[in-house]
Coordinates of N, CA and C and ligand atoms in Angstrom, one line a residue:
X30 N -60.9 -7.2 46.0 CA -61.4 -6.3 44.9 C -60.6 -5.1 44.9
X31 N -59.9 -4.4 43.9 CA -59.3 -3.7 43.4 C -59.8 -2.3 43.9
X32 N -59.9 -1.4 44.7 CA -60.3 -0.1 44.8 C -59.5 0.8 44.3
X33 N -60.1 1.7 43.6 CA -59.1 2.9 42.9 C -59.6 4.0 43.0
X34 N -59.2 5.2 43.4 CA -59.7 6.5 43.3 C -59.4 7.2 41.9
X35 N -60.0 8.0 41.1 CA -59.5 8.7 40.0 C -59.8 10.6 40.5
X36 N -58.3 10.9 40.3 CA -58.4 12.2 40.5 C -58.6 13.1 39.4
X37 N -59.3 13.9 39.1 CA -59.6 14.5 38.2 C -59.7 16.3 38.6
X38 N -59.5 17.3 37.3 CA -60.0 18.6 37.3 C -60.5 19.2 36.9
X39 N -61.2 18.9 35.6 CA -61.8 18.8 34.6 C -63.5 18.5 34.2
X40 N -63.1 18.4 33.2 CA -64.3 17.7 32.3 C -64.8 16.6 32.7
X41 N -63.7 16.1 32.7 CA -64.4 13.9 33.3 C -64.2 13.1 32.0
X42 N -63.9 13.4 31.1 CA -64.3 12.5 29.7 C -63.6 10.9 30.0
X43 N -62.4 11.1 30.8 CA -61.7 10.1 30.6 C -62.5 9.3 31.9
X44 N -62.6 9.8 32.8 CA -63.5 9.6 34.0 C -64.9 8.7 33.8
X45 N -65.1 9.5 32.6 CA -66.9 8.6 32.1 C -66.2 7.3 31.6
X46 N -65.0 7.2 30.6 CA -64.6 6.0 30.0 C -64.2 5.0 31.5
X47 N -64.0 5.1 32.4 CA -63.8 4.6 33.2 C -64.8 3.9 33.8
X48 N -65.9 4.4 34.1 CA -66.9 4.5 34.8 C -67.8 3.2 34.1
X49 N -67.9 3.7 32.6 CA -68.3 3.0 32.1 C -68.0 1.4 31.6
X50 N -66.8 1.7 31.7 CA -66.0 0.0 31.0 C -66.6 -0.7 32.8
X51 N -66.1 0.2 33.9 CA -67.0 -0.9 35.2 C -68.3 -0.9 34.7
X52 N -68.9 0.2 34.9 CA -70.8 -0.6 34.4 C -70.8 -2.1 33.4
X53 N -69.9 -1.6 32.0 CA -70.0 -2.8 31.5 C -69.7 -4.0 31.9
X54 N -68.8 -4.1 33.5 CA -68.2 -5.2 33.1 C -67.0 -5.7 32.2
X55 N -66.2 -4.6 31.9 CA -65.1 -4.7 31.1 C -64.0 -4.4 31.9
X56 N -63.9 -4.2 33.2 CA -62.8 -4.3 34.4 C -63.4 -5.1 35.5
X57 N -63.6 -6.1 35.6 CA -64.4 -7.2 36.4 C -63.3 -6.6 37.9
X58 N -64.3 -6.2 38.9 CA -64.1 -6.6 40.3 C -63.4 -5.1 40.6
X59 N -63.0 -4.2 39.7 CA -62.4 -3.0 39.8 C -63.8 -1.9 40.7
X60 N -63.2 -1.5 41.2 CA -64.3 -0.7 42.4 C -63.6 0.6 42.2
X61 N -64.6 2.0 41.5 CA -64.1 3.2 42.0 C -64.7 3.5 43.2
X62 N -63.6 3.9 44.1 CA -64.2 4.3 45.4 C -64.3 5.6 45.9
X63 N -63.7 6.9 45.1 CA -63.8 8.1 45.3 C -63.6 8.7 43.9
X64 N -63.8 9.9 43.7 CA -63.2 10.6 42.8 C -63.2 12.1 43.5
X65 N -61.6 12.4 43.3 CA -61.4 13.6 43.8 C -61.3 14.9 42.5
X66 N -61.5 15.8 42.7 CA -61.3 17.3 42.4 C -60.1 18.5 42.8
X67 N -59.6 18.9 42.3 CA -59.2 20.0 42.9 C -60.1 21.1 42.2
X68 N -60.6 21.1 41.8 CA -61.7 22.2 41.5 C -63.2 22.0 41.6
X69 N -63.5 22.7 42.3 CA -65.0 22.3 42.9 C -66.1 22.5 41.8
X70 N -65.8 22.9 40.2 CA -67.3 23.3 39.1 C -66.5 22.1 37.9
X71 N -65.4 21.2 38.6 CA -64.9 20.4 37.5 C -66.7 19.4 37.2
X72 N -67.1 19.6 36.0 CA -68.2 18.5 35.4 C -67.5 17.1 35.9
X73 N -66.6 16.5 35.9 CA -66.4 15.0 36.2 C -67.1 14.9 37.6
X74 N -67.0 15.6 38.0 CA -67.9 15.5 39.7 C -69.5 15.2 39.7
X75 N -70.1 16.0 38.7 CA -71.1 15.9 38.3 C -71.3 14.2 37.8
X76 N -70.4 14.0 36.8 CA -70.1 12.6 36.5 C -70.2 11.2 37.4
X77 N -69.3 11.7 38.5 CA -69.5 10.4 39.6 C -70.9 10.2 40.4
X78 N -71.2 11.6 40.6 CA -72.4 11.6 41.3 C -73.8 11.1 40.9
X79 N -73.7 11.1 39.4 CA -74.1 10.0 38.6 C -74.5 9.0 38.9
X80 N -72.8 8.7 38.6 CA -72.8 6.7 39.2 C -72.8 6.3 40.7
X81 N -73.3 7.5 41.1 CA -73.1 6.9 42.5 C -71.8 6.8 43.4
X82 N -70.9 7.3 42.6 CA -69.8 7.2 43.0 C -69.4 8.8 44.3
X83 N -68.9 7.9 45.8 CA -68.2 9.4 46.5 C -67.4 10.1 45.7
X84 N -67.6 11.6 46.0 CA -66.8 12.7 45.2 C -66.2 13.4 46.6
X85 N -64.9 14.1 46.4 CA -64.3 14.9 47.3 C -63.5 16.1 46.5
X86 N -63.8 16.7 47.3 CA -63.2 18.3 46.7 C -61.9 18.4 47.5
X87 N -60.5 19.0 47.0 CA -59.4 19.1 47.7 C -58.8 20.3 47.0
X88 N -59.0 21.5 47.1 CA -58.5 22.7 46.9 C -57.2 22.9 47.4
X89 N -56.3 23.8 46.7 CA -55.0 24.0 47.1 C -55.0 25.3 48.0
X90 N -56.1 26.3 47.4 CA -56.3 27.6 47.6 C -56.0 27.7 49.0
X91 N -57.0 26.9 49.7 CA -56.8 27.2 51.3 C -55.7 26.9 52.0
X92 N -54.5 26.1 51.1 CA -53.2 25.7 51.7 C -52.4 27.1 51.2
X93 N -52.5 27.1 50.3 CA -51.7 28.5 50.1 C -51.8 29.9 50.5
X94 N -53.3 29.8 50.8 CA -53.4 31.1 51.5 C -53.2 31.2 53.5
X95 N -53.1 30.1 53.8 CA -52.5 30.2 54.9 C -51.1 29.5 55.3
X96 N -50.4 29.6 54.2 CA -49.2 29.2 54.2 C -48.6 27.9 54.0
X97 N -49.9 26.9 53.9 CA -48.9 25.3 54.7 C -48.5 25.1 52.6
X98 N -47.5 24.3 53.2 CA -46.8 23.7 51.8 C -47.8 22.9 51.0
X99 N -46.9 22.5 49.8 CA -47.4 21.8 49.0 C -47.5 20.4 49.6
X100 N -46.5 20.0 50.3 CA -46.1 18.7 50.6 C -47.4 18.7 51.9
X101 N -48.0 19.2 52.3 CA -48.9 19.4 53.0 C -50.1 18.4 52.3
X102 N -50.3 19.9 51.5 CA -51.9 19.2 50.6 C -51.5 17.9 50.1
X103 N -50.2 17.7 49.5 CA -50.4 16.0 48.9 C -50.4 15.3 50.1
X104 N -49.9 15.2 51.4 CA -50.0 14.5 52.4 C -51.4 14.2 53.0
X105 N -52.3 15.1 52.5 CA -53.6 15.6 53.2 C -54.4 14.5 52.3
X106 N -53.6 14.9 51.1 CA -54.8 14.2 50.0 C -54.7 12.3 49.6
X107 N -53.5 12.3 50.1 CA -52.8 10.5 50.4 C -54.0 10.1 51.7
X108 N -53.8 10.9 52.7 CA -54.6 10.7 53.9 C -56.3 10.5 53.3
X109 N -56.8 11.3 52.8 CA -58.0 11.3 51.9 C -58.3 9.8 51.4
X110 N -57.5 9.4 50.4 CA -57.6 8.2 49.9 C -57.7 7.2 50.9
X111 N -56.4 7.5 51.5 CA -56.5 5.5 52.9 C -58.1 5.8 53.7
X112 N -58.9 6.8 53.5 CA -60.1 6.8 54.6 C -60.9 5.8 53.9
X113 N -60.8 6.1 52.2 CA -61.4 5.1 51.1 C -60.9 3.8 51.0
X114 N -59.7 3.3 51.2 CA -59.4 2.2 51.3 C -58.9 2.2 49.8
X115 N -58.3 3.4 49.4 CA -57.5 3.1 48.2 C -56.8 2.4 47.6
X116 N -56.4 1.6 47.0 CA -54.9 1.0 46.3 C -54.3 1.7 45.6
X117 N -54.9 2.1 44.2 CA -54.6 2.6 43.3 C -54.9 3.8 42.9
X118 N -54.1 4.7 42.2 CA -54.8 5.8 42.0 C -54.6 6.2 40.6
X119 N -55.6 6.6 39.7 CA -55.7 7.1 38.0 C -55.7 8.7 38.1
X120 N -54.1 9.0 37.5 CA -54.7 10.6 37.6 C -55.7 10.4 35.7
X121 N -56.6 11.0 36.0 CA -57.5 11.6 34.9 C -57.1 12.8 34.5
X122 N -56.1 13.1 33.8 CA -56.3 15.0 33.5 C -56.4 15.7 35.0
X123 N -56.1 14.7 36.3 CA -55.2 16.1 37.5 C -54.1 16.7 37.3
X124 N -54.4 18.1 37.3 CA -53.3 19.4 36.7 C -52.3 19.2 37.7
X125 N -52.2 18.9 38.7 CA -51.2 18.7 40.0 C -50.3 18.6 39.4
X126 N -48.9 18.8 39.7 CA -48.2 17.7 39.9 C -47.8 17.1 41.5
X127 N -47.8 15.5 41.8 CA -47.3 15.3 43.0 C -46.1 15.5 43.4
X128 N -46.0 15.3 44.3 CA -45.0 15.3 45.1 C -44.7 13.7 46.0
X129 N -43.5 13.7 46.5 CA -43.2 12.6 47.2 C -44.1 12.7 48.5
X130 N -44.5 13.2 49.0 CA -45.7 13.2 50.1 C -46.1 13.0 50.1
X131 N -46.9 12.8 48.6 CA -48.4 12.1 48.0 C -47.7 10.5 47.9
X132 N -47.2 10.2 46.7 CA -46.6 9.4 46.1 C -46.0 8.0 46.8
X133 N -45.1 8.7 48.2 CA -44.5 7.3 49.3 C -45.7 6.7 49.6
X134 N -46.8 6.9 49.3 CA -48.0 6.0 50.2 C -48.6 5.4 49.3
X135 N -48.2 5.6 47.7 CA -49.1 5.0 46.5 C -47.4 4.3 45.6
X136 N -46.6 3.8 46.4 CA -45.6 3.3 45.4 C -45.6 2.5 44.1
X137 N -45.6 2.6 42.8 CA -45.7 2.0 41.6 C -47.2 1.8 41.5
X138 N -47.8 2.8 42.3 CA -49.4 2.3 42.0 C -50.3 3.7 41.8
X139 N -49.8 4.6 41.1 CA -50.2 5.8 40.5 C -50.0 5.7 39.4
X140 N -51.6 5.9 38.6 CA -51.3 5.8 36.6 C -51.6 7.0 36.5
X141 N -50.7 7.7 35.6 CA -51.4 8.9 35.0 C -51.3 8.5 33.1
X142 N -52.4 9.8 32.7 CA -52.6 9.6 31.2 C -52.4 10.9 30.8
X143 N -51.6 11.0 29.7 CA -51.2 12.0 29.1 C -51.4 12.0 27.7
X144 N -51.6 13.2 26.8 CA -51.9 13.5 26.1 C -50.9 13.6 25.0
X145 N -49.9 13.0 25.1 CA -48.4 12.4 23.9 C -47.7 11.7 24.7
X146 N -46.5 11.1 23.3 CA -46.0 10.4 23.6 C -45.0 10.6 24.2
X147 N -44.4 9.6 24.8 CA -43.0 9.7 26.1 C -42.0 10.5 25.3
X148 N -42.1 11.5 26.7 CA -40.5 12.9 26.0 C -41.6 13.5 25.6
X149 N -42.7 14.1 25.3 CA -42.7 15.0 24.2 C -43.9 15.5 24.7
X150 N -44.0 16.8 24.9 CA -44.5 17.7 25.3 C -45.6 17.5 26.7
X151 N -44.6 17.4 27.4 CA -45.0 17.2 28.9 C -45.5 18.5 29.5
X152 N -46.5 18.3 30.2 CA -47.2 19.2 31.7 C -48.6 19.9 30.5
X153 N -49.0 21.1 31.1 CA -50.5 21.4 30.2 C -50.1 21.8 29.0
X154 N -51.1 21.6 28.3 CA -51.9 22.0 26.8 C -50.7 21.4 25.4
X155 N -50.5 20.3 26.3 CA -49.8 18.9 25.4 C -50.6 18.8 23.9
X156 N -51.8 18.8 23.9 CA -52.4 18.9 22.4 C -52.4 20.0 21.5
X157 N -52.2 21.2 22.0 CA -52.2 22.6 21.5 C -50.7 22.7 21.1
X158 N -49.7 22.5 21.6 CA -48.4 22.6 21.5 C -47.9 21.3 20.4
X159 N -48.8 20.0 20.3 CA -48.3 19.2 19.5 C -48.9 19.7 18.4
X160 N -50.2 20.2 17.8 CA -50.5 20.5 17.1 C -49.9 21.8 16.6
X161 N -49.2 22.8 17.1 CA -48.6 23.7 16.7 C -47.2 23.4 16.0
X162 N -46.5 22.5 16.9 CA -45.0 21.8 16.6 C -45.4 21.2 14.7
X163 N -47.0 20.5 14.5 CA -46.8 20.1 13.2 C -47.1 21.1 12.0
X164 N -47.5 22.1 12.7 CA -47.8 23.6 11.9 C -46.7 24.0 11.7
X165 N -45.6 23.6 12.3 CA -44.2 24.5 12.0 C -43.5 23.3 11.1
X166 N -44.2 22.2 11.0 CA -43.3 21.0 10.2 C -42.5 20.4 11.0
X167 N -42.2 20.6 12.4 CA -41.5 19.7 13.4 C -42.1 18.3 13.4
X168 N -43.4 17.9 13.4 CA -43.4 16.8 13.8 C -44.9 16.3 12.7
X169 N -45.0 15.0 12.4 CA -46.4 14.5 11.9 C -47.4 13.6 12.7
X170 N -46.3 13.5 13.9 CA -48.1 12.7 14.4 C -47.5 13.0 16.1
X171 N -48.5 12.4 16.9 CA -48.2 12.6 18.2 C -49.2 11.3 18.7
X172 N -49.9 11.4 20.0 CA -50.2 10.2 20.6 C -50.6 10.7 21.7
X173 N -50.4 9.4 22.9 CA -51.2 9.1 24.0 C -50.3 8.1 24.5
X174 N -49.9 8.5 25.9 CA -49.7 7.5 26.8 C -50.4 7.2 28.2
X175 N -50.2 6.4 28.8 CA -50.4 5.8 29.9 C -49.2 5.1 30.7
X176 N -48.5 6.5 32.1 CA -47.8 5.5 32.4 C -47.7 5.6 34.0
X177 N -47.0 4.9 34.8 CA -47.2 4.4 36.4 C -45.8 6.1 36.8
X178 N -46.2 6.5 37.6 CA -45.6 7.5 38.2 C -44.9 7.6 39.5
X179 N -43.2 7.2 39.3 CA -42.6 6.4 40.6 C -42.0 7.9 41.0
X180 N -42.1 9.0 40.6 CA -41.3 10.4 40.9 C -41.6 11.1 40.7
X181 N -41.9 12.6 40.8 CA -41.8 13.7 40.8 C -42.1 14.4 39.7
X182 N -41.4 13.7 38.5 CA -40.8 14.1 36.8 C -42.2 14.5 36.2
X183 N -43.0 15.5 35.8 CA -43.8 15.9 34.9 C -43.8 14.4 33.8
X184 N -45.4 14.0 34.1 CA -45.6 13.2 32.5 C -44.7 12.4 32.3
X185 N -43.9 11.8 33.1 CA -42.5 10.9 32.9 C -42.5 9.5 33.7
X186 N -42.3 8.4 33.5 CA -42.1 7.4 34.4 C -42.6 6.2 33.2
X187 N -42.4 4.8 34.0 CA -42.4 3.7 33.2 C -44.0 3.3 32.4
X188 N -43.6 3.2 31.0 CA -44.6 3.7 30.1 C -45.5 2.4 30.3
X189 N -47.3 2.0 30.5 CA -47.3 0.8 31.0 C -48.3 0.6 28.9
X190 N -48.9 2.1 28.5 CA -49.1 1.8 27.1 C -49.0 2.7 26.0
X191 N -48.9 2.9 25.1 CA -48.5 3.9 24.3 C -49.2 4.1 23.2
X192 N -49.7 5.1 22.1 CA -50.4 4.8 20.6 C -49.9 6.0 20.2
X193 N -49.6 6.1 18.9 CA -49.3 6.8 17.8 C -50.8 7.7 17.3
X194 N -50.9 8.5 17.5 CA -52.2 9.3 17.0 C -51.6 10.2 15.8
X195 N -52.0 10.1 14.6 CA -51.6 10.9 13.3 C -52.2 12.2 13.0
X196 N -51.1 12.8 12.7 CA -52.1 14.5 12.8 C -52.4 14.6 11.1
X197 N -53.5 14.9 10.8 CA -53.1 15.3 9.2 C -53.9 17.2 8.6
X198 N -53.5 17.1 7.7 CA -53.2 18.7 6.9 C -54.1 19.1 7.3
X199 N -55.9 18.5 6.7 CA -56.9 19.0 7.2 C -57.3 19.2 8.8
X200 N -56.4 18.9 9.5 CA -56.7 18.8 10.9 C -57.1 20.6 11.6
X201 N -57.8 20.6 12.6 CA -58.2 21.8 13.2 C -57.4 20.9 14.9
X202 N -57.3 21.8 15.3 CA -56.6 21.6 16.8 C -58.2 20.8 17.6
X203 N -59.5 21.4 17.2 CA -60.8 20.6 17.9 C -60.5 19.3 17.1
X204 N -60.4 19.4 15.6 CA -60.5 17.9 15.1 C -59.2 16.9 15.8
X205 N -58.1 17.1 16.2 CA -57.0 16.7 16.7 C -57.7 16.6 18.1
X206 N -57.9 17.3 19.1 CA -58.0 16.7 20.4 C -59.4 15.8 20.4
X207 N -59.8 15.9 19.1 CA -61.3 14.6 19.2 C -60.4 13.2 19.5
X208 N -59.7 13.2 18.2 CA -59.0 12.0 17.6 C -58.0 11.0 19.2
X209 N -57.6 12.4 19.8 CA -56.7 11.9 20.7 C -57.6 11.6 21.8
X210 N -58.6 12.0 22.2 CA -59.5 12.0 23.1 C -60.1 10.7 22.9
X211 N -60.3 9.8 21.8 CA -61.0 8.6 21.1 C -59.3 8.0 21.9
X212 N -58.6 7.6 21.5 CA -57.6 6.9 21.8 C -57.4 7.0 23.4
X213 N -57.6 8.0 24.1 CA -57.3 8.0 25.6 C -58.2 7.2 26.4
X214 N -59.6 7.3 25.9 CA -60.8 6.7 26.9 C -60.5 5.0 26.4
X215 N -59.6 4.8 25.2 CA -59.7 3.1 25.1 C -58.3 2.8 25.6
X216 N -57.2 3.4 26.1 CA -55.9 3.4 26.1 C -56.0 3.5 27.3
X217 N -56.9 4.2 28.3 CA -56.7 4.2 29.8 C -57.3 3.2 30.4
X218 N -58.5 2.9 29.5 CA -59.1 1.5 30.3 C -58.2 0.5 30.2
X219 N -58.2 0.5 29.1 CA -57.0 -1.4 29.2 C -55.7 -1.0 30.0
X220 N -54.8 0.1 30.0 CA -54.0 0.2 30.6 C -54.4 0.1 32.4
X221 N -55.5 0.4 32.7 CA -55.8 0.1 34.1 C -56.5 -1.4 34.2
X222 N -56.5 -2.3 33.1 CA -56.6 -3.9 32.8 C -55.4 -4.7 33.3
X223 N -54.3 -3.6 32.7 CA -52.9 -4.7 32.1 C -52.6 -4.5 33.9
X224 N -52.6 -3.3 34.6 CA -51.6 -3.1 35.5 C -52.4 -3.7 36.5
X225 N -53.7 -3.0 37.0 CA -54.6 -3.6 38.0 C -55.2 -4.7 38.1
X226 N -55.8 -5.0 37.0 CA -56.3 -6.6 37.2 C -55.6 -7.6 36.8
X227 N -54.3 -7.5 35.9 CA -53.4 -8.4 35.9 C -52.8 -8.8 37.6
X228 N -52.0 -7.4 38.3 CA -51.7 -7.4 39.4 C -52.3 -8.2 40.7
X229 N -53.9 -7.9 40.4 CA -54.4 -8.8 41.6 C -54.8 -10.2 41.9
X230 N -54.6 -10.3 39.9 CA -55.1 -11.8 39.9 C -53.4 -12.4 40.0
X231 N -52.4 -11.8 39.8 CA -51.0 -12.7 40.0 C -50.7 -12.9 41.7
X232 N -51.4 -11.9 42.3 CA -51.7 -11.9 43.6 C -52.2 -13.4 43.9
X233 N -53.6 -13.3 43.5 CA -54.5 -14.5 44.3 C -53.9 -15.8 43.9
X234 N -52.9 -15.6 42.4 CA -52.5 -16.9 42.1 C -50.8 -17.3 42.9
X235 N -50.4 -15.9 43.5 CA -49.0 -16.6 43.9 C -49.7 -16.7 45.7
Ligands
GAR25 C1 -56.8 14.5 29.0 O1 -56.6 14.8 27.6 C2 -55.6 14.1 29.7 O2 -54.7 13.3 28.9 C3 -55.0 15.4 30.1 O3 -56.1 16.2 30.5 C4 -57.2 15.8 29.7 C5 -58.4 15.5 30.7 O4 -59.6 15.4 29.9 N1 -53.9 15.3 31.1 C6 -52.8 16.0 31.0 O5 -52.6 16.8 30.2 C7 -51.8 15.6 32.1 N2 -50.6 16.3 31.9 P1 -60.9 14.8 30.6 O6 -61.2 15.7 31.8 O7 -62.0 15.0 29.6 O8 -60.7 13.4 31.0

């Protein structure tokens, strides 16, 4: 059975779409086994504890204020996972970015979901900046990806799903991050369909 931790900082929204497609039975055999935080008042925590789900808090604050590196805390927080018996890991909207200290221990098996499409307005407030870019006439629509994170690269690596989300005239920056927000909680589940449950059943079958 498939164990995955989802790291989160936030809200949870994409966290509940997760949560939920398991309740339903719309990721058969998928097990979340932690959900982590780097912020201890993130609501998604609230969220797990819900379902039952372990929550773990992993602050950076205390690595920085007594000096140990970055490559520290991701090493700290890879270690965190293998106690859970991790495989996989969904960033949910974690502001982090990793590092290779995290990452060598989760090869081709970290999804993250972002808030446009590949190239285009990578790291925070991806919605505010795409909706701005179409205020200036640069661009008419933007999107949602979901992709596996083999490096370092902000928001970058092999795309595993992608959708077109249309901005239009009447749009408010709240009515735009609804729209995109509707596309991510159905974009991340199936994307953690195609990669994870495809993966383990090609497993059982080779
Ligand atoms: C989502 O829009 C996600 O795509 C974004 O954070 C939000 C989290 O929302 N992630 C990034 O911008 C990554 N660069 P949620 O807490 O309600 O799931």
């Amino acid at each position: 059975m498939p164990r995955i931790a989802v790291l989160i900082s936030g809200f949870g929204s994409n966290l509940q779409a997760i949560i939920d497609a398991v309740a339903e039975g719309r990721l058969p055999g998928v097990a979340i086994a932690v959900v982590v935080s780097n912020r201890r008042d993130a609501y998604g925590l609230e969220r797990a504890r819900r379902a039952g789900i372990p929550t773990e808090y992993h602050p950076l604050k205390p690595y920085r204020d007594t000096g140990r590196t970055r490559q520290e805390y991701d090493a700290d927080l890879a270690a965190l996972l293998k106690r859970y018996n991790v495989e996989w890991v969904v960033l949910a909207g974690w502001m982090h970015v990793l590092s290779n200290a995290f990452l060598q221990h989760f090869p081709n098996r970290v999804i993250n979901l972002h808030p446009a499409l590949p190239g285009m307005f990578p790291g925070t407030g991806a919605i505010r900046r795409a909706f701005e870019a179409y205020q200036r006439g640069e661009i008419d629509h933007t999107g949602v990806m979901v992709h596996l994170v083999p490096d370092e690269a902000v928001d970058a690596g092999p795309v595993i799903l992608q959708e077109t989300v249309p901005i239009y005239p009447d749009d408010t920056l709240e009515t735009l991050e609804e729209r995109i927000h509707q596309v991510e909680h159905r974009l991340l589940v199936e994307a953690i369909r195609k990669t994870v449950l495809e993966h383990s059943q090609s497993q059982e079958e080779g």
